Structures are given as structure tokens and as C-alpha cells.
CSV table of N, CA, C and O in Angstrom, one decimal:
chain,number,residue,atom,x,y,z
A,292,MET,N,12.1,5.4,41.2
A,292,MET,CA,11.8,4.1,40.7
A,292,MET,C,12.7,3.8,39.4
A,292,MET,O,12.6,4.5,38.4
A,293,LYS,N,13.5,2.8,39.6
A,293,LYS,CA,14.5,2.5,38.5
A,293,LYS,C,14.1,1.1,37.9
A,293,LYS,O,14.0,0.2,38.6
A,294,MET,N,14.0,1.1,36.6
A,294,MET,CA,13.7,-0.1,35.9
A,294,MET,C,15.0,-0.6,35.2
A,294,MET,O,15.7,0.3,34.5
A,295,SER,N,15.3,-1.8,35.2
A,295,SER,CA,16.4,-2.3,34.5
A,295,SER,C,16.1,-2.6,33.1
A,295,SER,O,14.9,-2.8,32.7
A,296,LEU,N,17.1,-2.7,32.2
A,296,LEU,CA,16.9,-3.0,30.8
A,296,LEU,C,16.4,-4.4,30.6
A,296,LEU,O,15.5,-4.6,29.8
A,297,THR,N,16.8,-5.4,31.4
A,297,THR,CA,16.3,-6.7,31.3
A,297,THR,C,14.9,-6.8,31.7
A,297,THR,O,14.1,-7.6,31.1
A,298,GLY,N,14.5,-6.1,32.8
A,298,GLY,CA,13.1,-6.1,33.2
A,298,GLY,C,12.2,-5.5,32.2
A,298,GLY,O,11.1,-6.0,31.9
A,299,THR,N,12.6,-4.4,31.5
A,299,THR,CA,11.8,-3.8,30.5
A,299,THR,C,11.7,-4.7,29.3
A,299,THR,O,10.6,-4.8,28.7
A,300,ALA,N,12.8,-5.4,28.9
A,300,ALA,CA,12.8,-6.3,27.8
A,300,ALA,C,11.8,-7.4,28.1
A,300,ALA,O,11.1,-7.9,27.2
A,301,ALA,N,11.8,-7.9,29.3
A,301,ALA,CA,11.0,-9.1,29.7
A,301,ALA,C,9.5,-8.6,29.6
A,301,ALA,O,8.6,-9.4,29.1
A,302,ASN,N,9.2,-7.4,30.0
A,302,ASN,CA,7.8,-6.9,29.9
A,302,ASN,C,7.4,-6.7,28.5
A,302,ASN,O,6.2,-7.1,28.1
A,303,LEU,N,8.3,-6.3,27.6
A,303,LEU,CA,7.9,-6.1,26.2
A,303,LEU,C,7.7,-7.5,25.5
A,303,LEU,O,6.8,-7.6,24.7
A,304,VAL,N,8.5,-8.5,25.9
A,304,VAL,CA,8.3,-9.8,25.3
A,304,VAL,C,6.9,-10.4,25.8
A,304,VAL,O,6.2,-11.0,25.0
A,305,THR,N,6.6,-10.2,27.0
A,305,THR,CA,5.3,-10.7,27.5
A,305,THR,C,4.2,-10.0,26.8
A,305,THR,O,3.2,-10.6,26.5
A,306,LEU,N,4.3,-8.7,26.6
A,306,LEU,CA,3.3,-7.9,25.9
A,306,LEU,C,3.1,-8.4,24.4
A,306,LEU,O,2.0,-8.6,23.9
A,307,ALA,N,4.2,-8.7,23.8
A,307,ALA,CA,4.2,-9.2,22.4
A,307,ALA,C,3.6,-10.6,22.3
A,307,ALA,O,2.8,-10.9,21.4
A,308,GLU,N,3.8,-11.4,23.3
A,308,GLU,CA,3.2,-12.7,23.3
A,308,GLU,C,1.7,-12.7,23.5
A,308,GLU,O,1.0,-13.4,22.9
A,309,GLY,N,1.3,-11.7,24.3
A,309,GLY,CA,-0.2,-11.6,24.5
A,309,GLY,C,-0.9,-11.1,23.3
A,309,GLY,O,-2.0,-11.4,23.0
A,310,ALA,N,-0.3,-10.2,22.5
A,310,ALA,CA,-0.9,-9.6,21.3
A,310,ALA,C,-1.0,-10.7,20.2
A,310,ALA,O,-1.8,-10.6,19.3
A,311,GLU,N,-0.1,-11.7,20.3
A,311,GLU,CA,-0.1,-12.7,19.3
A,311,GLU,C,-1.4,-13.5,19.3
A,311,GLU,O,-1.9,-14.0,18.2
A,312,HIS,N,-2.0,-13.7,20.4
A,312,HIS,CA,-3.2,-14.6,20.6
A,312,HIS,C,-4.5,-13.9,20.3
A,312,HIS,O,-5.5,-14.5,20.0
A,313,GLY,N,-4.6,-12.6,20.5
A,313,GLY,CA,-5.9,-11.9,20.3
A,313,GLY,C,-5.8,-10.7,19.5
A,313,GLY,O,-6.7,-9.8,19.6
A,314,GLY,N,-4.8,-10.5,18.7
A,314,GLY,CA,-4.6,-9.2,17.9
A,314,GLY,C,-5.5,-9.1,16.7
A,314,GLY,O,-5.8,-8.0,16.3
A,315,ASN,N,-5.9,-10.2,16.1
A,315,ASN,CA,-6.7,-10.1,14.9
A,315,ASN,C,-8.1,-10.3,15.1
A,315,ASN,O,-8.5,-11.0,16.0
A,316,HIS,N,-8.9,-9.5,14.4
A,316,HIS,CA,-10.4,-9.6,14.5
A,316,HIS,C,-10.9,-10.4,13.4
A,316,HIS,O,-10.5,-10.3,12.2
A,317,GLU,N,-11.8,-11.3,13.7
A,317,GLU,CA,-12.2,-12.3,12.7
A,317,GLU,C,-13.0,-11.7,11.5
A,317,GLU,O,-12.9,-12.1,10.4
A,318,SER,N,-13.7,-10.6,11.7
A,318,SER,CA,-14.5,-10.0,10.7
A,318,SER,C,-13.8,-9.1,9.7
A,318,SER,O,-14.3,-8.7,8.7
A,319,LEU,N,-12.5,-8.7,10.0
A,319,LEU,CA,-11.8,-7.9,9.2
A,319,LEU,C,-10.9,-8.7,8.2
A,319,LEU,O,-10.0,-9.3,8.6
A,320,SER,N,-11.3,-8.6,6.9
A,320,SER,CA,-10.5,-9.3,5.9
A,320,SER,C,-9.5,-8.3,5.3
A,320,SER,O,-9.7,-7.2,5.1
A,321,PRO,N,-8.2,-8.8,5.2
A,321,PRO,CA,-7.2,-7.9,4.6
A,321,PRO,C,-7.5,-7.5,3.2
A,321,PRO,O,-7.2,-6.4,2.8
A,322,TYR,N,-8.2,-8.3,2.4
A,322,TYR,CA,-8.6,-7.9,1.1
A,322,TYR,C,-9.6,-6.8,1.1
A,322,TYR,O,-9.5,-5.8,0.3
A,323,VAL,N,-10.6,-6.9,2.0
A,323,VAL,CA,-11.6,-5.8,2.0
A,323,VAL,C,-11.0,-4.5,2.5
A,323,VAL,O,-11.3,-3.4,2.0
A,324,THR,N,-10.1,-4.6,3.5
A,324,THR,CA,-9.4,-3.4,4.0
A,324,THR,C,-8.6,-2.8,2.9
A,324,THR,O,-8.6,-1.6,2.8
A,325,GLY,N,-7.8,-3.6,2.2
A,325,GLY,CA,-6.9,-3.1,1.2
A,325,GLY,C,-7.7,-2.5,0.0
A,325,GLY,O,-7.4,-1.4,-0.5
A,326,ILE,N,-8.8,-3.1,-0.4
A,326,ILE,CA,-9.6,-2.6,-1.5
A,326,ILE,C,-10.3,-1.3,-1.1
A,326,ILE,O,-10.4,-0.3,-1.8
A,327,GLY,N,-10.8,-1.3,0.2
A,327,GLY,CA,-11.4,-0.1,0.7
A,327,GLY,C,-10.4,1.1,0.7
A,327,GLY,O,-10.8,2.2,0.4
A,328,ALA,N,-9.2,0.9,1.2
A,328,ALA,CA,-8.2,1.9,1.3
A,328,ALA,C,-7.8,2.4,-0.1
A,328,ALA,O,-7.7,3.6,-0.4
A,329,PHE,N,-7.7,1.5,-1.1
A,329,PHE,CA,-7.4,1.8,-2.5
A,329,PHE,C,-8.5,2.7,-3.1
A,329,PHE,O,-8.2,3.7,-3.7
A,330,VAL,N,-9.7,2.3,-2.9
A,330,VAL,CA,-10.9,3.1,-3.4
A,330,VAL,C,-10.9,4.5,-2.8
A,330,VAL,O,-11.1,5.5,-3.5
A,331,ALA,N,-10.7,4.5,-1.5
A,331,ALA,CA,-10.7,5.8,-0.8
A,331,ALA,C,-9.6,6.7,-1.4
A,331,ALA,O,-9.8,7.9,-1.6
A,332,LEU,N,-8.4,6.2,-1.6
A,332,LEU,CA,-7.3,7.0,-2.1
A,332,LEU,C,-7.5,7.4,-3.6
A,332,LEU,O,-7.2,8.5,-3.9
A,333,MET,N,-8.1,6.5,-4.4
A,333,MET,CA,-8.5,6.9,-5.7
A,333,MET,C,-9.5,8.0,-5.8
A,333,MET,O,-9.5,8.9,-6.6
A,334,LEU,N,-10.5,7.9,-4.9
A,334,LEU,CA,-11.5,9.0,-4.8
A,334,LEU,C,-10.9,10.3,-4.4
A,334,LEU,O,-11.2,11.3,-5.0
A,335,LEU,N,-10.0,10.3,-3.4
A,335,LEU,CA,-9.3,11.5,-3.0
A,335,LEU,C,-8.4,12.1,-4.2
A,335,LEU,O,-8.4,13.3,-4.4
A,336,LEU,N,-7.8,11.2,-4.9
A,336,LEU,CA,-7.0,11.6,-6.1
A,336,LEU,C,-7.9,12.2,-7.1
A,336,LEU,O,-7.5,13.3,-7.7
A,337,TRP,N,-9.0,11.6,-7.4
A,337,TRP,CA,-9.9,12.2,-8.4
A,337,TRP,C,-10.4,13.5,-8.0
A,337,TRP,O,-10.5,14.5,-8.8
A,338,ILE,N,-10.8,13.7,-6.7
A,338,ILE,CA,-11.3,15.0,-6.2
A,338,ILE,C,-10.2,16.0,-6.3
A,338,ILE,O,-10.5,17.2,-6.8
A,339,THR,N,-9.0,15.7,-6.0
A,339,THR,CA,-7.9,16.6,-6.0
A,339,THR,C,-7.6,17.1,-7.4
A,339,THR,O,-7.4,18.3,-7.7
A,340,THR,N,-7.6,16.1,-8.4
A,340,THR,CA,-7.3,16.5,-9.8
A,340,THR,C,-8.5,17.3,-10.4
A,340,THR,O,-8.2,18.1,-11.2
A,341,ARG,N,-9.7,17.1,-9.9
A,341,ARG,CA,-10.8,17.9,-10.4
A,341,ARG,C,-10.7,19.3,-10.0
A,341,ARG,O,-11.0,20.2,-10.8
A,342,PHE,N,-10.3,19.6,-8.8
A,342,PHE,CA,-10.2,20.9,-8.3
A,342,PHE,C,-8.8,21.6,-8.7
A,342,PHE,O,-8.7,22.8,-8.5
A,343,ASN,N,-7.9,20.9,-9.2
A,343,ASN,CA,-6.6,21.4,-9.5
A,343,ASN,C,-6.4,21.7,-11.0
A,343,ASN,O,-5.3,21.7,-11.4
A,344,ARG,N,-7.4,21.8,-11.7
A,344,ARG,CA,-7.3,22.0,-13.2
A,344,ARG,C,-6.8,23.5,-13.5
A,344,ARG,O,-7.3,24.4,-12.8
A,345,ASP,N,-6.0,23.6,-14.4
A,345,ASP,CA,-5.6,24.9,-14.9
A,345,ASP,C,-6.7,25.5,-15.8
A,345,ASP,O,-7.2,24.8,-16.6
A,346,ARG,N,-7.1,26.7,-15.5
A,346,ARG,CA,-8.2,27.3,-16.3
A,346,ARG,C,-7.7,28.2,-17.4
A,346,ARG,O,-6.7,28.9,-17.3
């Protein structure tokens, strides 16, 4: 089975167009996601520095 480059490109364009219409979920706010990620990273940083103290 041999696929041509133009056929593969056409399939990728069709796939990208489909993701454009239904890719985002209404309940996920970028601000909530960003703040949640920031808080999680700060918590991990705090835990790491607490265990990495020189005695």
C-alpha cells in the first residue's frame, strides 16, 4: 500500500479542519488551567526545597 505525499497532506488538512470546530471544551478556562499549573509547580518547588536543605 503506497500513499502519495499529496494524499497524506490532504488527509492532514482535513484532520486539522475538523479539530478546529470541536477542539475546545467549554468548561476549561485557560486562566484556571494556567493558575492550577502554576500552583502545582510552586507546591512541587516548595516540597523539593524543603527536602533539599543542607544540614
